[in-house]
C-alpha atoms as an extended CHARMM CRD file, in Angstrom:
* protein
*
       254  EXT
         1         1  UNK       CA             19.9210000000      -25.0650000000        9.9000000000  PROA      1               0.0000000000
         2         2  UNK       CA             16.4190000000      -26.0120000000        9.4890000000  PROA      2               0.0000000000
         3         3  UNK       CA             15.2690000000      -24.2840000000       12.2010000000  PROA      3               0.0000000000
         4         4  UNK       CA             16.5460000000      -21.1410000000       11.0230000000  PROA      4               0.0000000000
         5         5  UNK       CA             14.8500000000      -21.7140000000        7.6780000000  PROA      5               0.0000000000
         6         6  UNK       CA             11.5050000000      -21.6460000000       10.1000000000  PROA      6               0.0000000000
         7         7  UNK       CA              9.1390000000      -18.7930000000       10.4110000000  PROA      7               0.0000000000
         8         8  UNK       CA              8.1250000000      -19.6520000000       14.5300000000  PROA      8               0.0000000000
         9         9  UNK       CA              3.9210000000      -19.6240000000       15.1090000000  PROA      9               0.0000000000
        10        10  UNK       CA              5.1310000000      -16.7700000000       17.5580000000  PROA      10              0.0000000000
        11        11  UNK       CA              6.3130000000      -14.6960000000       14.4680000000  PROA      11              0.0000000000
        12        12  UNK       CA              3.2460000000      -15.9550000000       11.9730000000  PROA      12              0.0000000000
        13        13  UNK       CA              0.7380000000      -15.2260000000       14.5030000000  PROA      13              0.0000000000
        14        14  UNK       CA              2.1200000000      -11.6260000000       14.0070000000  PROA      14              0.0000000000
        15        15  UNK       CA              3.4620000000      -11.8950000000       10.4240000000  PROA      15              0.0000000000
        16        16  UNK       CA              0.2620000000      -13.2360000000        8.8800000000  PROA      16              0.0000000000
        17        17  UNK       CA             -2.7900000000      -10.5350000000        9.7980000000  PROA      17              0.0000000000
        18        18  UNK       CA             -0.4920000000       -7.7920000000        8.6540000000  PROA      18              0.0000000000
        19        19  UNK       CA             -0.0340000000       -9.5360000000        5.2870000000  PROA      19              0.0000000000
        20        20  UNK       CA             -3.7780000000      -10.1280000000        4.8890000000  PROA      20              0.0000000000
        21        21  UNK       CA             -4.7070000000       -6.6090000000        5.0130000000  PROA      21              0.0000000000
        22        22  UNK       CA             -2.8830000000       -5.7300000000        2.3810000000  PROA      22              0.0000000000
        23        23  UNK       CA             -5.0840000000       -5.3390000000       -1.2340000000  PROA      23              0.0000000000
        24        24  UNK       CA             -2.3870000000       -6.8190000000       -3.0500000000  PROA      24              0.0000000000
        25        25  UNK       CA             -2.0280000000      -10.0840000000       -0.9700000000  PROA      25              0.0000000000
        26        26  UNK       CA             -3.8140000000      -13.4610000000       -2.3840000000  PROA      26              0.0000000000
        27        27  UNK       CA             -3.6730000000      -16.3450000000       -0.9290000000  PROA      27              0.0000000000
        28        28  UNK       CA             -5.9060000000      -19.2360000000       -1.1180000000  PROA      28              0.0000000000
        29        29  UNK       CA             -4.9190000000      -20.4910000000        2.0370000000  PROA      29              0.0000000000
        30        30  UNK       CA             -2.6790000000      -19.3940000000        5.3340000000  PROA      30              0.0000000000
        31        31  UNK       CA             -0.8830000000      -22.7460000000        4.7470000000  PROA      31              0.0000000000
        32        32  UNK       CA             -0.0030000000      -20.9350000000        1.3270000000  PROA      32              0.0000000000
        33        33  UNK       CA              1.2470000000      -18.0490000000        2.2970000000  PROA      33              0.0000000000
        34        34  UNK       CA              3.0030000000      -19.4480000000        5.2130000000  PROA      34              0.0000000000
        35        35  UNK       CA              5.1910000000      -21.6620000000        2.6360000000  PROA      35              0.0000000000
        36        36  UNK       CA              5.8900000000      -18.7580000000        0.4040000000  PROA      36              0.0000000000
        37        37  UNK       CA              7.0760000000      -17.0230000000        3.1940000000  PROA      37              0.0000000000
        38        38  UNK       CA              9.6130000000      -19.7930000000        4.0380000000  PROA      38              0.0000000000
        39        39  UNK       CA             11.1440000000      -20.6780000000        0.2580000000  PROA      39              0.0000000000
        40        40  UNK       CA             11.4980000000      -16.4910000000        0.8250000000  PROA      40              0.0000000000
        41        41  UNK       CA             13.6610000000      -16.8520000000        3.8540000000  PROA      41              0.0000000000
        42        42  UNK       CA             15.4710000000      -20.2430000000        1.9810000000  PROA      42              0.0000000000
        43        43  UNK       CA             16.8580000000      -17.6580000000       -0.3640000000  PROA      43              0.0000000000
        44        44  UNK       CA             17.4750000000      -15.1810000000        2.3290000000  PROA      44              0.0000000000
        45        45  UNK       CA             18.7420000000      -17.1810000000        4.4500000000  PROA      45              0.0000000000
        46        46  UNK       CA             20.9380000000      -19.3880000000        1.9900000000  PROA      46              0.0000000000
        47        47  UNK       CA             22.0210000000      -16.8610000000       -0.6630000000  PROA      47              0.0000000000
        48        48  UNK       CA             21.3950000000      -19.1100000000       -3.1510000000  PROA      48              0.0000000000
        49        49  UNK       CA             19.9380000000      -18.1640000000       -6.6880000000  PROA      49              0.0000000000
        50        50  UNK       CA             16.3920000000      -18.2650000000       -7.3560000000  PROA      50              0.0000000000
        51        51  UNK       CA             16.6880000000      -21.2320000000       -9.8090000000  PROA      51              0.0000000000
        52        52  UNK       CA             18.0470000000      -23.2300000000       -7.5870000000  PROA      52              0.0000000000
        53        53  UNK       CA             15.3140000000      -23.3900000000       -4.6270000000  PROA      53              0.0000000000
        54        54  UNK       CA             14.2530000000      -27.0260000000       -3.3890000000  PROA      54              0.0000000000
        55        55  UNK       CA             11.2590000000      -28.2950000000       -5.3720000000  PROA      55              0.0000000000
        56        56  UNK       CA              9.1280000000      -28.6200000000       -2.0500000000  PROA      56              0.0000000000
        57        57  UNK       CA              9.2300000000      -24.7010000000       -2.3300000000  PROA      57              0.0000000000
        58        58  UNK       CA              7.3280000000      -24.8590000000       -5.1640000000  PROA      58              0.0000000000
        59        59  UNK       CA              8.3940000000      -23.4530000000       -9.0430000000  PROA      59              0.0000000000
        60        60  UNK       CA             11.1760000000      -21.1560000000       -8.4370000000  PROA      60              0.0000000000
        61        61  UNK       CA             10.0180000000      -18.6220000000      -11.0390000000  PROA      61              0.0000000000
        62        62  UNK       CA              5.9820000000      -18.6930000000       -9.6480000000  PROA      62              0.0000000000
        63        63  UNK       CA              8.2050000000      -17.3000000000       -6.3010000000  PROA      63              0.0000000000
        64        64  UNK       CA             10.2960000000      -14.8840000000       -7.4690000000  PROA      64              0.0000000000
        65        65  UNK       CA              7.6240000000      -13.8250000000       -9.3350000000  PROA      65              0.0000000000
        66        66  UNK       CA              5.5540000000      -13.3700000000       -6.3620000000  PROA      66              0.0000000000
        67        67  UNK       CA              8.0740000000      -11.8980000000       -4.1330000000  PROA      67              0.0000000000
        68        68  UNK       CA              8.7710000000       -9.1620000000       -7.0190000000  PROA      68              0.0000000000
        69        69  UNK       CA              5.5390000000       -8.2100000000       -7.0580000000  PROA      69              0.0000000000
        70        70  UNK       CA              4.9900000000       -7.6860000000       -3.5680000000  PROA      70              0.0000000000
        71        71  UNK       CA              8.0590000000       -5.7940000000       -3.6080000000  PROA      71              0.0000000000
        72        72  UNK       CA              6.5780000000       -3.4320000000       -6.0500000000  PROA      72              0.0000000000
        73        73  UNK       CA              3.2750000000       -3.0000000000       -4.3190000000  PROA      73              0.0000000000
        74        74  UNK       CA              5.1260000000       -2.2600000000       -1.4010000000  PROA      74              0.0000000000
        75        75  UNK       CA              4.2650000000       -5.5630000000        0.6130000000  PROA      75              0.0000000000
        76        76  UNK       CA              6.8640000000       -5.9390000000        2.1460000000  PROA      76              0.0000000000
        77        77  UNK       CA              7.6380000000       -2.5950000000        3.3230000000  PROA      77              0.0000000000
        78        78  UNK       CA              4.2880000000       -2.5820000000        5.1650000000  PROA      78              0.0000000000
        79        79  UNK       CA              4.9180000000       -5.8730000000        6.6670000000  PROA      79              0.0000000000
        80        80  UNK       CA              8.5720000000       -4.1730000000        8.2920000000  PROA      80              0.0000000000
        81        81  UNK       CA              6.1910000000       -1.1830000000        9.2290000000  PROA      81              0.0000000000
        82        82  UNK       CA              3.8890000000       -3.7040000000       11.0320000000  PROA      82              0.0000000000
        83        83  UNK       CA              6.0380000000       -5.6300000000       13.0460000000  PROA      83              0.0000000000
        84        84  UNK       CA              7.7500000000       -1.9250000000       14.3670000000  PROA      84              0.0000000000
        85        85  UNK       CA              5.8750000000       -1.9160000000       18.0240000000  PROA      85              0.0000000000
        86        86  UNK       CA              6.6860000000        0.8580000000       20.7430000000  PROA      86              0.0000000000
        87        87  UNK       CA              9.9120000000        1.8700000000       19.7340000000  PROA      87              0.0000000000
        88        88  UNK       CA             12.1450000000        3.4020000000       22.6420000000  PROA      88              0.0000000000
        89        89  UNK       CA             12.7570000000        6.7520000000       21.0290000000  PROA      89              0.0000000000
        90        90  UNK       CA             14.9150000000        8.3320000000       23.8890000000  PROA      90              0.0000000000
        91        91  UNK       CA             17.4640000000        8.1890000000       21.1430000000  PROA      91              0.0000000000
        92        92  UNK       CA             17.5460000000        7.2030000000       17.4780000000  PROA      92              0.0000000000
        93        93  UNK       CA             20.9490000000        5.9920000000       16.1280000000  PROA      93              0.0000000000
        94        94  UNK       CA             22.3950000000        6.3860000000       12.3990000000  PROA      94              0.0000000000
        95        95  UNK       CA             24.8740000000        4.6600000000       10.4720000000  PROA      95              0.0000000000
        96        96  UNK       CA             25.7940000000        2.7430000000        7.4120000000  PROA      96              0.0000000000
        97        97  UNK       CA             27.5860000000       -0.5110000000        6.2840000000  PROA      97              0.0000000000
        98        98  UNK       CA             28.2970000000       -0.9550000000        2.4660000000  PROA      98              0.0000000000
        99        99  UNK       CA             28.2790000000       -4.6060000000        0.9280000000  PROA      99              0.0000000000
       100       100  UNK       CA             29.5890000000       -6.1300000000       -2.1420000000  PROA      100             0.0000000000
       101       101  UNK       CA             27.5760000000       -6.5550000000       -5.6930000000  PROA      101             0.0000000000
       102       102  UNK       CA             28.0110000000       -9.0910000000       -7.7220000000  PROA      102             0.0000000000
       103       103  UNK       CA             28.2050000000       -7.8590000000      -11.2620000000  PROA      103             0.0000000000
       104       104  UNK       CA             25.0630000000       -9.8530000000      -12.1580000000  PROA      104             0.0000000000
       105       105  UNK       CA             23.0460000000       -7.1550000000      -10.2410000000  PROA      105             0.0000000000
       106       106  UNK       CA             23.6210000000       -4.7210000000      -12.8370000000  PROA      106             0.0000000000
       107       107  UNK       CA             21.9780000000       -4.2740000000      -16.0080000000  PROA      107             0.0000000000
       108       108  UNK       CA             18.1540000000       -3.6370000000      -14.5840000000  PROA      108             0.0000000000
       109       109  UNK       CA             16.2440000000       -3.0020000000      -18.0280000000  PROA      109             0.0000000000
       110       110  UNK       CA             15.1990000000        0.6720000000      -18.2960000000  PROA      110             0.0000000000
       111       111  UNK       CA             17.8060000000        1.3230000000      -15.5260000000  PROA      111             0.0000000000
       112       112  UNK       CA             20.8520000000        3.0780000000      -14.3490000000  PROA      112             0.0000000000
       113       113  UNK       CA             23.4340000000        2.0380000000      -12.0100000000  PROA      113             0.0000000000
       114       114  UNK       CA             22.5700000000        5.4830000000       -9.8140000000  PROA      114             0.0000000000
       115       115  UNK       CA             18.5280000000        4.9590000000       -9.5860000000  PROA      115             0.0000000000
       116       116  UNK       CA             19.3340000000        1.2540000000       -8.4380000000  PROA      116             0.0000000000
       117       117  UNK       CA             21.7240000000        2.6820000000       -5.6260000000  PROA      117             0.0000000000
       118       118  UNK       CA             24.8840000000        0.5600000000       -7.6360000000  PROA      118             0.0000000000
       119       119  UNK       CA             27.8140000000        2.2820000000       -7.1440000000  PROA      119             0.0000000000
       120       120  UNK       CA             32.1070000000        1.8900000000       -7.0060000000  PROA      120             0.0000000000
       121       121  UNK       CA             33.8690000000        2.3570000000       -3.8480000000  PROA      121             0.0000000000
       122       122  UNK       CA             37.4090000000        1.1460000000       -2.6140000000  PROA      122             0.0000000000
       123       123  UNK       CA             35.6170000000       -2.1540000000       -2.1790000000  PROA      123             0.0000000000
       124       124  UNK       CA             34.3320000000       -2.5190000000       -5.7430000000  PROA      124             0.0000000000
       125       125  UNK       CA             30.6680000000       -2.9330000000       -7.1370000000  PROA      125             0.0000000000
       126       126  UNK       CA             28.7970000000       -1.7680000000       -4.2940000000  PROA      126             0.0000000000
       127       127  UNK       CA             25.5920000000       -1.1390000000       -2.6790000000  PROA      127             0.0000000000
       128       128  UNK       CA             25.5480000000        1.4580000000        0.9330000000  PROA      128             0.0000000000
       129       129  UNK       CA             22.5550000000        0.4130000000        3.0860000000  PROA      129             0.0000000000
       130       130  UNK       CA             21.6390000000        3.6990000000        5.3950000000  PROA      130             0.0000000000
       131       131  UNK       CA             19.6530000000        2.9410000000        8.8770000000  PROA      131             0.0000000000
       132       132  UNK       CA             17.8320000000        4.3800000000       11.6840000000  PROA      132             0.0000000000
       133       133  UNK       CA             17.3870000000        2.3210000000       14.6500000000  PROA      133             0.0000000000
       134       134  UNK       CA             15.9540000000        3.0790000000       17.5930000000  PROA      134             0.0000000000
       135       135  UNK       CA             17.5850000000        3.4860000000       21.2150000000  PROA      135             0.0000000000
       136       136  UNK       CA             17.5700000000       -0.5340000000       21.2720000000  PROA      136             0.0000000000
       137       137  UNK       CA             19.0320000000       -1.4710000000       17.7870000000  PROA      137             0.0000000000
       138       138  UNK       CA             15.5750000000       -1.8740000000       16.7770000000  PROA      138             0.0000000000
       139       139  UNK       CA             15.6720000000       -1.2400000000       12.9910000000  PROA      139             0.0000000000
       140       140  UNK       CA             13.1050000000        2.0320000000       12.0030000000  PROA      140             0.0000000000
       141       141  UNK       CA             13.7560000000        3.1350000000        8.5860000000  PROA      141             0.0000000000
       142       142  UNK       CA             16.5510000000        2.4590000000        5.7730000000  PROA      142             0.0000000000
       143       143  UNK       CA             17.4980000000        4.5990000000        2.4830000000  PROA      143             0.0000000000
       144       144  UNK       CA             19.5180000000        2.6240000000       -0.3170000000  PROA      144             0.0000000000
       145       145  UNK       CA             22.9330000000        4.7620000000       -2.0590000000  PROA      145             0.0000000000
       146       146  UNK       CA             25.6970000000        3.4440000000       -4.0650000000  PROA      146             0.0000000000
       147       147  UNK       CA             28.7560000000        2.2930000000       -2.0330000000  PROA      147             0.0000000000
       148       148  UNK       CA             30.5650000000        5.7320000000       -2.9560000000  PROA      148             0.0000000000
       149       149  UNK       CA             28.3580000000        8.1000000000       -1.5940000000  PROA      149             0.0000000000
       150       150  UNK       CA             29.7080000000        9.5120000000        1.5990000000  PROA      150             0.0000000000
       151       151  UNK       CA             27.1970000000        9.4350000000        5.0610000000  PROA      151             0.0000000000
       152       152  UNK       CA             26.8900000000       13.2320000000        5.1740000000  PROA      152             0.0000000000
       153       153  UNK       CA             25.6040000000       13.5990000000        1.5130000000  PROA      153             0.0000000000
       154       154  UNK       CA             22.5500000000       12.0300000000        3.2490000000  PROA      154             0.0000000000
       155       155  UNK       CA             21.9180000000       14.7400000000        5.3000000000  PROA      155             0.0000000000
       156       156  UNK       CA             18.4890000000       16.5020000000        3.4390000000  PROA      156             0.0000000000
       157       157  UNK       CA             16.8000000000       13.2310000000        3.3740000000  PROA      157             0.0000000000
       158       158  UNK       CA             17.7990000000       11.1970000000        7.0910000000  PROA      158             0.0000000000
       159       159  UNK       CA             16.3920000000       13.4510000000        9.7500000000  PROA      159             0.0000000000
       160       160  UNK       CA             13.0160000000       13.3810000000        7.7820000000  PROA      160             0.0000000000
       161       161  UNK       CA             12.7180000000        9.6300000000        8.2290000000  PROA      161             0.0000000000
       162       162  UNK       CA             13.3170000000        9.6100000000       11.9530000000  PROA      162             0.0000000000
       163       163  UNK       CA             10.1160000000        9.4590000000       13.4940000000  PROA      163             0.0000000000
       164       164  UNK       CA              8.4620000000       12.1690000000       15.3840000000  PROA      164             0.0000000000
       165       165  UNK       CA              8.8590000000       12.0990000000       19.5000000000  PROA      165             0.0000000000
       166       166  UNK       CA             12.7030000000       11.1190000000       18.6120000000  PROA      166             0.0000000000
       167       167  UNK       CA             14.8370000000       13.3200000000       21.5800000000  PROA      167             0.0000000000
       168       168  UNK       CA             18.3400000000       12.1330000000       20.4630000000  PROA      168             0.0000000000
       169       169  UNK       CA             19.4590000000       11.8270000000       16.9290000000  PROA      169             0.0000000000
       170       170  UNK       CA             22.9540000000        9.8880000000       17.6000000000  PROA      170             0.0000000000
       171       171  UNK       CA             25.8550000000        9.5470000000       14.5980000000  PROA      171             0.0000000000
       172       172  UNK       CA             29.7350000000        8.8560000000       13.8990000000  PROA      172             0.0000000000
       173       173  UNK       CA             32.3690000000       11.6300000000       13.1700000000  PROA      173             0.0000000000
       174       174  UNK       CA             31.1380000000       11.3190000000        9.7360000000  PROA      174             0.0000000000
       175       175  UNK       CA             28.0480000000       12.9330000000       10.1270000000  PROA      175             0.0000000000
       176       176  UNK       CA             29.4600000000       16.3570000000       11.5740000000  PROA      176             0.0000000000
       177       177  UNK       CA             28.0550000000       19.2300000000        9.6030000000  PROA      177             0.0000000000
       178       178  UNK       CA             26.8710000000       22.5640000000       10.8310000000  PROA      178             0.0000000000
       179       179  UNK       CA             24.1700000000       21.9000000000        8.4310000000  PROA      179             0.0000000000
       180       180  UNK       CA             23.2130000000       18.8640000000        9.3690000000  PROA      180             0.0000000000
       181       181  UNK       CA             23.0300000000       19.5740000000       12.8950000000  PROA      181             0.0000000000
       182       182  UNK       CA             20.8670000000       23.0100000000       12.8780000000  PROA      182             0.0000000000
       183       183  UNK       CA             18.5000000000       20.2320000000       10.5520000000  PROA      183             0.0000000000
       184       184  UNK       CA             18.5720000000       17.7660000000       13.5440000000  PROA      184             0.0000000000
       185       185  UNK       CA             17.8840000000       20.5570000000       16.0790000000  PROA      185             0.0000000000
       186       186  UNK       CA             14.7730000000       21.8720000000       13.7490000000  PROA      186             0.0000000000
       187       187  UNK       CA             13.3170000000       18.5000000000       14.4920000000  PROA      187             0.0000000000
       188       188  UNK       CA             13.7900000000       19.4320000000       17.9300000000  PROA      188             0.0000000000
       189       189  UNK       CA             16.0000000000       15.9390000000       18.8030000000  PROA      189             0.0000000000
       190       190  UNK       CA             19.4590000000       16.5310000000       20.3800000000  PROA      190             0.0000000000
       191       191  UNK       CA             22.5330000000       16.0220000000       18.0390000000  PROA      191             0.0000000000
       192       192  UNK       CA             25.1350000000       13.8400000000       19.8560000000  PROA      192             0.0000000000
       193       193  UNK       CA             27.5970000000       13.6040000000       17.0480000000  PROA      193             0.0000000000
       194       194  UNK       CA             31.3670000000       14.0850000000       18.0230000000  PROA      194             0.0000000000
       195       195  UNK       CA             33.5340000000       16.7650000000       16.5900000000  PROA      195             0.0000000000
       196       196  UNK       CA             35.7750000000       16.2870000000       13.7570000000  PROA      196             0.0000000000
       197       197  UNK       CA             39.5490000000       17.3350000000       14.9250000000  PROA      197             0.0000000000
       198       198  UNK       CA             39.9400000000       19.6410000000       12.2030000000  PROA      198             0.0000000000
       199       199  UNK       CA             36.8830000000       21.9320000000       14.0570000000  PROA      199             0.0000000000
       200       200  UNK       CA             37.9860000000       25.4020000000       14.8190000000  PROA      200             0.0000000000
       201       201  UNK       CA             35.1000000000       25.3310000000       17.0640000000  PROA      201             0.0000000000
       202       202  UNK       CA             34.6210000000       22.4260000000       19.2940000000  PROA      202             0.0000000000
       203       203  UNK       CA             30.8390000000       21.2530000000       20.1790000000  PROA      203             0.0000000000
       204       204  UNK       CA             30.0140000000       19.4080000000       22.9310000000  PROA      204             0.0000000000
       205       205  UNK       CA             28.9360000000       15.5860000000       22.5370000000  PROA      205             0.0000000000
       206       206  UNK       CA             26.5350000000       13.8730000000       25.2780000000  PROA      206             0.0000000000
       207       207  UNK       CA             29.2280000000       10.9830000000       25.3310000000  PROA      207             0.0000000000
       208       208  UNK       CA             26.6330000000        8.9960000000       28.0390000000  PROA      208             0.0000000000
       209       209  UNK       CA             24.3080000000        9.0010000000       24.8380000000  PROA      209             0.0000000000
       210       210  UNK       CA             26.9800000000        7.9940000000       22.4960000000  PROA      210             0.0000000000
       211       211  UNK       CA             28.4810000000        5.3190000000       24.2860000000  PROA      211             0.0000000000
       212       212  UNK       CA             25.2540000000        3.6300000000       23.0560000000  PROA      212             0.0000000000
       213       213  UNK       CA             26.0140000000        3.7510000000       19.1650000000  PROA      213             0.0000000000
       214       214  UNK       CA             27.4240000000       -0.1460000000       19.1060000000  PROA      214             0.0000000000
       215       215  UNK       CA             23.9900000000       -1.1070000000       19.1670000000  PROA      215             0.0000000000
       216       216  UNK       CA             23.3180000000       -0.0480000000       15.8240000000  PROA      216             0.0000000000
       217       217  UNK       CA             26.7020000000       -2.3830000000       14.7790000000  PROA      217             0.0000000000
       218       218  UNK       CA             25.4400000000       -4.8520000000       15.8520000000  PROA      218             0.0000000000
       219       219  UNK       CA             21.9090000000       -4.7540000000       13.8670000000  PROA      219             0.0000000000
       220       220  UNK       CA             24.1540000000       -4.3580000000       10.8230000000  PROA      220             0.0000000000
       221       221  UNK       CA             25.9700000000       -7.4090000000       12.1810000000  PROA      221             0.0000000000
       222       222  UNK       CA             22.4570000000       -9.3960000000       12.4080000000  PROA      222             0.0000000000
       223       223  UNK       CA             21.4790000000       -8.4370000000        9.4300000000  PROA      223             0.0000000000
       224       224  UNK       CA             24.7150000000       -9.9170000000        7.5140000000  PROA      224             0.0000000000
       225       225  UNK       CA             23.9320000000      -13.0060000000        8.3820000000  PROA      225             0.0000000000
       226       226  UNK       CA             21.5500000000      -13.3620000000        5.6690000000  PROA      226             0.0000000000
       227       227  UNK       CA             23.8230000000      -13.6760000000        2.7900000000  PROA      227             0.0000000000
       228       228  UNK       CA             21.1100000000      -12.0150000000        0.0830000000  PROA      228             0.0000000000
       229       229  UNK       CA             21.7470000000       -9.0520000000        1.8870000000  PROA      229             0.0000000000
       230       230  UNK       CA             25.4270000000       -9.6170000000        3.2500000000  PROA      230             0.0000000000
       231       231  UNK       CA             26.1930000000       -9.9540000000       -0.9930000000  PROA      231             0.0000000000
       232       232  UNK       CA             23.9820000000       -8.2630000000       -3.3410000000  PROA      232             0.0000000000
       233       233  UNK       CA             22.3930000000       -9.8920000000       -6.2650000000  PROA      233             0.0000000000
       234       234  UNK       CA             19.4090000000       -8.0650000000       -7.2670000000  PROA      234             0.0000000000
       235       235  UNK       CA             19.0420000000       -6.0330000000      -10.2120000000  PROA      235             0.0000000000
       236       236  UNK       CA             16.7730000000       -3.5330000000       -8.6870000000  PROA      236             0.0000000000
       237       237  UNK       CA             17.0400000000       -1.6620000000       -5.7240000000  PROA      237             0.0000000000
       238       238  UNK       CA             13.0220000000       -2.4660000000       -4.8490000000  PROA      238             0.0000000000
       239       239  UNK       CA             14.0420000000       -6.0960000000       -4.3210000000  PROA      239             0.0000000000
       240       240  UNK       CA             17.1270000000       -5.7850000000       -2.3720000000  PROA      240             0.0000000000
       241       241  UNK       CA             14.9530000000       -3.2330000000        0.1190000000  PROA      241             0.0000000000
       242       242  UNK       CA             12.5680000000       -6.2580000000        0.3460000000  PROA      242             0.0000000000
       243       243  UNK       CA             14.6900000000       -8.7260000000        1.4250000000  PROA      243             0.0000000000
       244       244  UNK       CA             15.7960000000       -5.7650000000        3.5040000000  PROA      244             0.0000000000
       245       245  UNK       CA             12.2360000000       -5.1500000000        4.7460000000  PROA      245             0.0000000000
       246       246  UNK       CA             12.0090000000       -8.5620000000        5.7050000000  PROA      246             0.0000000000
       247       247  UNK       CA             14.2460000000       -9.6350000000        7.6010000000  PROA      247             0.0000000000
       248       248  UNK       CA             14.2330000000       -6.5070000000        9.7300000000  PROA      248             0.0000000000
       249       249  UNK       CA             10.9090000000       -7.5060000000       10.3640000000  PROA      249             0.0000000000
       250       250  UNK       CA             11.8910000000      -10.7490000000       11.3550000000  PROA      250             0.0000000000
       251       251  UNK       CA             14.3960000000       -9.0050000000       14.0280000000  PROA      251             0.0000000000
       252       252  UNK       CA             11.6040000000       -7.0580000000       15.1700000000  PROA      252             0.0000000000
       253       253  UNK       CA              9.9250000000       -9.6750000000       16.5970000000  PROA      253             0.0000000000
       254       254  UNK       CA             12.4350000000      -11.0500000000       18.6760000000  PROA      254             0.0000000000
């Protein structure tokens, strides 16, 4: 277990120039910021609440307090875009995987339910993580939705996230819309999306592409194993997203 509470000097060799060109990143040391990084992935990693971290960590509110505000100056998110290296964008795949709230992650002050992507499904208090990976499972983008909204009421905002020199953009049943595909082909990527049965008109589907899709499962299936993001406990959406942003970055450098 400790090991896995471990950032390698593989990963910080990688992990810590990207954080130090970023305005809103003090440190008085690289030892420092190293061992913030780690009581990080303790609660990551362990789920546990933020009161609770081992002492060695350091004052549990001095971190949260840190890892909020790097969340809100968008730390983190640049970190994720830095460890993203020559993706393979033959094909970009698309899915979703909803996971449980707890009810403590409602209430943000000045807040709504809908602008902190809370929501109620079959499943309860939810939250719907959206991703785009690329034609390895390699995590490129994500978009945050309460756990009702459907995959197809995405459809404006995904294809604009994919990045450009994509040449397959690759989806479940539940993304088949006329719409969405004429927005996929204005992008100039392929759609490989199979036809609903209900279609009076049946499209074709590159099934050689599609066969690929599991790979996207199983980054969903990766990322689970961290239970802050397997459960939800943040009030705010920003925070979850880091934690998000984070460990994706993590799985990009393996």
């Amino acid at each position: 277990m400790a090991d896995r509470l471990e950032i390698s000097p593989e990963d910080w060799s990688v992990i810590y120039p990207i954080l130090v060109k970023h305005r809103h990143v003090r440190s008085t040391s690289e030892e420092q910021c190293r061992a913030f990084l780690v009581a990080v992935l303790q609660i990551l990693r362990s789920g546990s609440q933020w009161r609770l971290l081992p002492e060695a960590h350091g004052k549990w509110n001095s971190v949260f307090k840190r890892f909020s505000r790097w969340s809100k100056h968008g730390v983190w998110q640049s970190l994720f875009a830095g460890c993203i290296h020559h993706p393979d964008l033959q094909s970009v795949f698309i899915d979703s995987t909803i996971n449980r709230a707890h009810p403590c992650a409602g209430g943000a002050a000045g807040s709504n339910a809908e602008d902190e992507a809370l929501g109620r499904s079959k499943g309860g208090f939810t939250t719907r993580i959206h991703a785009i990976t690329d034609a390895l499972g390699n995590p490129l983008e994500f978009l945050l939705t309460g756990g009702q909204a459907s995959d197809i009421g995405q459809a404006e905002t995904l294809p604009a996230l994919t990045p450009a020199g994509a040449r397959a953009f690759v989806g479940d049943k539940g993304y088949d819309s006329d719409a969405f595909v004429q927005a996929i082909v204005a992008r100039d990527m392929k759609a490989v999306i199979p036809p609903c049965c209900n279609r009076n008109k049946v499209r074709e589907c590159d099934w050689f592409i599609y066969k690929e899709r599991h790979l996207i499962e199983y980054f969903f299936n990766k990322i689970k194993h961290y239970r802050r993001i397997f459960s939800r406990f943040e009030k705010t959406a920003r925070n979850y997203m880091a934690f998000l942003h984070f460990v994706s970055a993590l799985i990009s450098l393996r």
